[in-house]
Every structure is written in structure tokens, then in C-alpha cells.
């Protein structure tokens, strides 16, 4: 089944019961990840990170340091993967690409008047084209939450489809900013709109709004991806972003991906973490798992 | 740049058993002391995961029961009925606290002895058991508020016989309200799962309860029959099969013994097309595979609206793939061991019948442990209402699936059973929920959820699922006259 | 010239109609001096079958009446009985009550009906609960009619007894099949006429006359009867309890002194109710709380 080209082809979204979701999520959290499974999981987490800086005060210097870290997570330890991508504003794409491009690390750029999305479509298209032309491999767009909450689903759908068109070969991640959608029913509906309108990935949040990537929200979005796969056979990626700052939470996200979607999604082609401080906690856990000794932040570089 | 991390399996995460204390041999706990059975006979309690011996347990005979009941009668007459309600309550609070302190040990022993996953024992059985004592402790001195103008009093000796599916929790369901209402107790756990009840006897002993107020005796069906038949037992509380429940009713016919029976079920779990589907699938899983399906209120008959049946079944099969089956002590185990070889045989017999009947059959393709009693989660799809599988209680991880078209049809089919313990309804429409919940003949109705239990919530069935309620304010009534 | 008195024929009451027993048999009801006062139907097991069938059909709709409406109908029974109290006094006197005894009996019966009429829309309020469970669920327990109740009246019971057995059953939305007092059956059938003229739907109360010795068995063993209400002193008590086991009928026993206030109460209504507990999730979203 091809992607719908208008919202008229969108199937109705099932309702979501939050209490039931919370119970399911508690079950994921009760999974005990130990020994080799933990080590394998932690390395997987590292490989799935979109190392991110999205601040008004971002400078070339800050971006340069982060990009270096992306390719040198902890050089003292052998066989660590690189992160999947660095995620920056469009103005920093060219710089980032010049540093990480040669390491097989992607450059992702936010666009569409991130983080609010409150700009006309032409501005958003220009923003996106600029990022793509500067070398972005991935585009992280935001949906128009105001329009969504006003019930203008067709507007949201068409906007995503239009952005997808100008992405070219860059993969499109669609940020729902779930903290502003409030209910899981809305999260599910927005996920379906994004997927059917052409998203390659759906993503929880910008990191600017709390709550961000709660397990409940991520679970709801994973179910949307699962249903789409069951309907069409096409895989969609998932990126929780914002609030995942420790290894344990990251591992529980992987548990969810494994149990809801399956092993095929345990790959940075299909699953990412948007995070700025997760990598160091994962590194510390890797060292701890390896040595049995609890670690200090002083021994892991900040960037 | 894709990193092929596929095939990530959870490593074993086995709960330790180093801290548990099990005696080699358990006598009977009668009149505040551990005594040898007059029968001199003991039987082995085994671990259904690996068929290894855990401990020897005394086999009580008629004389032992007579001794226990007389101790309970004397304790009721001379001590417990004269203890102030507030003091009674404080004893029960004490039991609750001591149980909480030993919760981990109790959970591990429960899992070892019954085969249930440690996750369930740790997160559900043991906390609920502790909470049950906590809940009823507070009632002891407030009975006049529960039954205003009725001047209720205790009945006397309660003979209590419990099953093997929730050993400690059922002991709590029985003992806590009996004590709160001023009765004394002779309790017999099921022969395959005596150990946590014996640990509870140790806790009750440590709590300083007067001798004879709670007596715990172990044995088989004949031991239970001796309790029911004893003339000084004035209240019988039984949880178990409908067949045994009927035997008990026959035994006590013509006497003044009061009885509550919590018996079998074949509960309907009904999914409408407007349901929150993914949560409904969880509800189906939880409804039938919780505790290996050894649950009297298991949602063992699934009714799915025909227009979503394919989708729900597909989701269900997919969800079943992520269930972890194996060593109950593994913290990641979702489905543990069948409680006994006998029960496994019963379940397998039903599976065989189902396969002969020819409805579509689905089992998760997973490796089962070489030893022990295991049964993979099983579905029978497109089962007819008249199939044996859809009528008889299997008490295992076997779900029958039927489709329906209209509300009336599903209500009729759901109620078309001699049982009436529980039911589940899944729909987003409130008015439909209330229509269904008021028409389903069942003592517990879960709407958009399933298999939830709470000390404050009365539990018990209609029709052949038994009578009387346990839990909540209404659970007190069964122990008062 | 003396007018020839028209004698009353006593028939049984099934489904709002007054058929004769299908068996065609009768017995003579006697007064205290062993003088016959009327021919009474000697009902058979087939009458039990017919009565249970019609009671089953009537039960669902009766339960689904609003509680308020059931209260109105019960009150209507009291009104009609009051209007016909002279007839009941006379009939009781035929069965050897003194006038004073008969008057007290009828008045007490009327008052007891009014008592239960008032309970119809209240018993569920005072015996239901909202249960504070430790999870995010709304949980409540409420009463639901037990269904179809078989009633076996003691041999020497009369009008007040019959009222005391029947009213709590029907106040709670159940239907019943009642075997009237063997020795004092007259008022039972005349009471059926009251029921029939007081908006009680046909089939909700069915009254058979005859021999308890013959009828306890088909009624107690009937698989479509949900509960029984019997006299604790009944000589068939154990047999009835054994017969009830097959479908686990709830057997309730009356031992109260019906002439006193102990003969009425909430407990008699809830004895014929099943408790149903319902759970539903409560979705808690965002930071909004109910505190100030």
C-alpha cells in the first residue's frame, strides 16, 4: 500500500488508554538487563545517539567540540561505536558535515522554524532546502501543533508532505512535540498523520518542552509504527528526544523497541535517541559493567 | 552507516535464593506450636520448574484436624472473643508489617514452590497479601460502621481451604477478614503449595498471636474434608474447583455451618471495534497468561467483534512472541511453570481435544526448559460456543477466540455459561460499558482493564462460580452472624 | 327468599393468569375444626415447571424497571390490599383466626409491604460501596438481582408470612415461584388477585398451592432457579439443600419471628442480591490536581 497522498487516505486512529499504557510501560521497566545483554545494549545505545546541540547560543566552537566528541566517544576504550549523527541548526550544518562526514556520522538538521514551527510554509521550505543544500543527511522538522490542536489535520498533513518533497534524499524525521499535544490520543493521531504524510522517522520532542520523551509517549508512537508496518510492510523509524539522560532509561527504550517492533528495528537506521548528555552516562555504565567499579564524571569528557 | 545490532536477547537474571530460610521438614502449626502429625506421614513439596524436592510437609489426618479445631474453638471461646476489637486489629497490623519485612523471602519461596514468575510473586502476590492484612486490620474495631443496627458477632471456628494458584495471597484473603471479625482459624493450603502458608505460620507466631487463634495444617483433599466435616467448624471458606465446592455443600447440608465458596470460571473478555486496541491486547494477554492461566477469573473466552478480529489476532500473536517463558526465578520470565504434573496433564488433554475439534491452533514457537512442567501460551481461533474448550475451565494458558457481530449476541454468548465469576469489556464508549457491565452475569467486571485485584475490592462470583464475597467491606459479612 | 351464595374457586397463579393445576387434582383446605373451607389446587411438578418458565421470562424486565417504579408498584400492592382488607380478615377467620388476630395480621402485612416499597430505591444506596483501590481505577460494588427465587412457605404460615417472604425478593428485582402454605392457602390465592390488580407484571410472582412434600423437590432441583427461600425449621431442609447443590442455588433460611420488627429488614433484600464489582481506569493527565 503506497503512502497516502492526502489526509483522506488516513485510517482512523485507535483510541489509547493511558492507564493501560502506563501498566505496559511498567512491564518494560521491570525487564532486568544484565551482563552481556547489558553491554550489548549499551553499545547499541551509543550507536543510536543523535548527539545534539540546539541552543540560541550555539557557536562554531561549540559545534566543533561536539562533533569531535561524536567521533571520539572514549578513545581509551576499544571497539566503541560512533554515535549515529550530530544534530544542529541549519546554520551549523556545513561546519558539522566538514568534521563528522568522514567518520560515517550523519548530520541532522532541525528545520521548519524549529522549535515553535510558527512560520509560513514558504519560510519552512526555504529553511529545509537550506539545510539539505548545506549537506544535511537528515531533516528534523516540527509539526504545526497549533494547527493540530485547532483540528486542522489536513494542514498538518499537507505541510509534512510538502517538506518531504524538498528533502530529496535526506531522511525526514517529524517532531510531534508531544508535550504540547497533551493526550496520548493526540500523540497517536499525530503519529499517524506524520507517517502517512511521508515521515521516515517520527520523533517525540524538541527538547524545549516538558514533558518530552516519556516512555508512555514513545510506546504510543511505536504502536503507530507497528500498525503501519502491519498494514503496509514498510518500516518507519522512531526517535525519542529530550529527557533520556541515563543509560537505564535508554535500555528500557530498547526493550520497548524490541518487544513492540522487533529486532529489525534495533539498528540506528530505525531507532535514534536525541540527547545531549546520554552518551557519557552510557560510557560510564560500560566502564562499570566491564570493571565492576563505579565511575566518576571527571573521567569522561563533557561536550 | 547502519549498525547491525539485531538479535538482542535478555541475559538470564536469576533471583538469588541464598537469603531464604526453609526447614527440611515442616510439622503442623497447632495451638501456637509446631507439632508432629499423628499420622507420622510427610509428603514432599517440589519445585515445578525442575522437579526438585524443596521440603517435607506433614500430612494431617482426622486426629490432627480434631486437635487443631479444638484448639481454635478453645482460643475463640476463651481468648479471641474476649480480646478487644482494637487489640485484634493491632495483632493483624503486626502480621502485615512482619510480612512486609520478609516480602522478598516470601516472594522467592512462592515462586519456587508454585512455579509462578518471581516478577508476579514479588510485584503482585506478596504485596497484595500484605495489603490484605493491612486493610482488614483497620476494620476490626469498626464493624459497627459496616453493619449499622445489625449487632453482628463472630461465628467461631473458620475452616479455610485454599488453592495452589495464589498460595499466600489466598491465605491472606481467608485469614485477615476472619481474624478482624473475631473468628479463629484452621487453614489448609493446597498440597503442592504449602510452604508460604507455613512461613506465614512462623510470622503469625512471631507476631505473638494467642495460641490456637490461627492453626495451619497441611495435607491433601481428605485433610480438607476432615476440616469441613468437623462439628466444631462453624464456618467453611473454600477457594478451589466447582466440583469440590459442590462436595462441600453436600457435606454441610442440614447443618448450621455457614459457607463461602470461590470456585471456577470461564470468563468472557469482550473486545469491541472502538476499543483502545493495543491496551485491549495487553488485557487479553494479562487476562489469560497471568500466572500461567491458573486464575479462576482468567479471561479464557475471548470475544472479538468480527470486523477487527484479524487485526486483534495478529496483534495478539505478535505480542505473544515477546513473552518470556522459562525459569520462574528469572526476573524476565513472564510465564513460569505449570504448578504440577497433574495440572499439566489436564491442560494438555484439553489442547489435544481442541486440536481434534479442528479449530485453528496457535502456539508460540519457543524453547521450553527440558525439565519441569511447561506449557507454551496457546490460542484456539474460531472456536464454536459449543466446543468443550469454550465451556470447561482449563486453568492453563489456553485461550479460545470467538467472534461476534452485535452487542446482544455477545451478551448472550458471554452469559451462556454455568459460571459467572468475571468478565472484561473493552470499548471507548461509556454508555456501552455500562450497558454491558449491568447485563453480564459476573461478580467482577473489568472495563478497559483485566485481572486487577485489591483488598478493598470485593471479589466473588455468580452462579456456579460460588457465593459470598472476599475483599472490601462486603468480605466481612461472610465471617459474621 | 335467601340468595344463593356464589362460592369462590381457588386456582393457582402463573404468569398473571389463574389456571387450574395441570394435574386436575385438588385437596380440601380445613379450618381448625377440621372442617373443609375450600377446594384447593394440588399443584404438580409440571405446574412448577410452567411457573419457573414464566418467572424466568418476567425477571429481566422486572429488574430493568427503575427502582422508583418498583417502589410505586409495591406501594400500589399495599393500597389494593388495604382496600380489600375486610375480605382478607374474613378469609383468615375462615381459617380459624379470631377477628382481632386477623385484623392485626392484615394490618401488619400492609405495613410490611409499605416498608419494602420504601426500600426499593434505597437498599442499593446503603449497601453499595465505592472502593478505594490502590491503582488508578474507579471501583464500585453494587447490587444486582439474584434472578429467580423459589419460595417454600411453612405449612402453617399465613398472609404476613407470605408478605415477609415475597416482598424483599421482588423489591430487589427478582421474580419468584412460591409454594403457598399447605394448611392456610386461601389468603395466598386471594393475595394473588391483589397482585394481579396492582400493576405487578405477570410472572414476577407466581403462586402454587399444594403439597410441599411433593413440590420441594422439583423446585429445589430446578436448574433455572437461582435461589431458594425456605423456613429454617422445614423438615425438608437438608433435602432441599442437597437438591440445590447441582447449580449452586443460594439457599436462604428464614428464622426470624415475623410478627416482630425482626421479620423485616435490609438483610432480607440483600440476601437475594448478587454483588457486582466494576473496575474502570482513571486517566490522570498533566499537573492539574483537585487540591486548592
Short mmCIF file of C-alpha atoms in Angstrom, two decimals, chain A residues 46 48-60 62-71 82-97 99-101 105-112 114-115 131 135-142 171-175 201 203-208 239-242 272-277 303, chain B residues 1:
data_model
loop_
_atom_site.label_atom_id
_atom_site.label_comp_id
_atom_site.label_asym_id
_atom_site.label_seq_id
_atom_site.Cartn_x
_atom_site.Cartn_y
_atom_site.Cartn_z
CA UNK A 46 25.73 4.71 21.82
CA UNK A 48 21.85 5.24 18.14
CA UNK A 49 22.53 8.63 19.64
CA UNK A 50 21.94 11.83 17.73
CA UNK A 51 24.38 13.98 19.66
CA UNK A 52 22.58 17.27 19.84
CA UNK A 53 23.15 20.95 20.44
CA UNK A 54 20.22 23.22 19.74
CA UNK A 55 20.73 26.43 21.59
CA UNK A 56 20.42 30.06 20.66
CA UNK A 57 23.96 30.47 21.90
CA UNK A 58 25.44 27.74 19.71
CA UNK A 59 28.73 28.87 18.15
CA UNK A 60 31.11 27.23 15.68
CA UNK A 62 30.66 24.61 20.50
CA UNK A 63 29.61 22.66 17.40
CA UNK A 64 33.24 21.79 16.59
CA UNK A 65 33.78 20.32 20.07
CA UNK A 66 30.59 18.31 19.96
CA UNK A 67 31.43 16.93 16.53
CA UNK A 68 34.84 15.83 17.69
CA UNK A 69 33.27 14.03 20.62
CA UNK A 70 30.86 12.29 18.24
CA UNK A 71 33.74 10.54 16.58
CA UNK A 82 30.38 6.19 16.98
CA UNK A 83 27.12 7.98 17.54
CA UNK A 84 24.69 7.87 14.63
CA UNK A 85 24.51 11.56 13.92
CA UNK A 86 25.04 15.05 15.20
CA UNK A 87 22.02 17.28 15.29
CA UNK A 88 22.41 21.02 14.80
CA UNK A 89 20.66 24.14 13.50
CA UNK A 90 20.75 24.71 9.71
CA UNK A 91 23.40 27.41 10.05
CA UNK A 92 25.81 24.86 11.53
CA UNK A 93 25.21 22.05 9.06
CA UNK A 94 28.12 22.85 6.73
CA UNK A 95 30.58 23.06 9.61
CA UNK A 96 29.35 19.87 11.21
CA UNK A 97 29.44 17.99 7.95
CA UNK A 99 34.06 17.42 10.69
CA UNK A 100 31.95 14.26 11.02
CA UNK A 101 31.32 13.46 7.36
CA UNK A 105 28.44 10.05 11.11
CA UNK A 106 25.36 11.71 9.70
CA UNK A 107 24.46 15.35 10.08
CA UNK A 108 20.90 16.02 11.07
CA UNK A 109 19.45 19.48 10.96
CA UNK A 110 16.34 20.78 12.60
CA UNK A 111 14.23 22.91 10.32
CA UNK A 112 10.78 24.40 9.72
CA UNK A 114 12.30 24.95 14.97
CA UNK A 115 11.26 24.78 17.78
CA UNK A 131 19.85 22.62 5.38
CA UNK A 135 24.80 18.78 3.37
CA UNK A 136 22.25 17.61 5.91
CA UNK A 137 21.63 13.87 5.70
CA UNK A 138 18.58 14.08 7.88
CA UNK A 139 15.95 16.74 8.49
CA UNK A 140 14.18 17.05 11.85
CA UNK A 141 11.04 19.08 11.23
CA UNK A 142 8.40 20.21 13.71
CA UNK A 171 15.58 11.31 5.61
CA UNK A 172 12.76 13.19 7.23
CA UNK A 173 12.15 13.00 10.96
CA UNK A 174 8.88 14.53 12.02
CA UNK A 175 8.82 16.02 15.50
CA UNK A 201 11.06 8.80 11.27
CA UNK A 203 10.20 11.91 16.83
CA UNK A 204 8.74 12.86 20.19
CA UNK A 205 10.01 16.30 21.02
CA UNK A 206 12.29 19.25 20.50
CA UNK A 207 13.78 19.12 23.98
CA UNK A 208 12.38 22.60 24.56
CA UNK A 239 13.41 8.91 17.71
CA UNK A 240 12.62 9.75 21.29
CA UNK A 241 14.33 13.01 22.21
CA UNK A 242 14.53 15.05 25.36
CA UNK A 272 17.66 7.01 17.50
CA UNK A 273 17.98 8.83 20.76
CA UNK A 274 18.01 12.64 20.62
CA UNK A 275 20.23 13.52 23.55
CA UNK A 276 22.99 15.78 24.71
CA UNK A 277 24.11 14.15 27.95
CA UNK A 303 30.76 18.28 25.23
CA UNK B 1 26.25 3.58 8.35
#
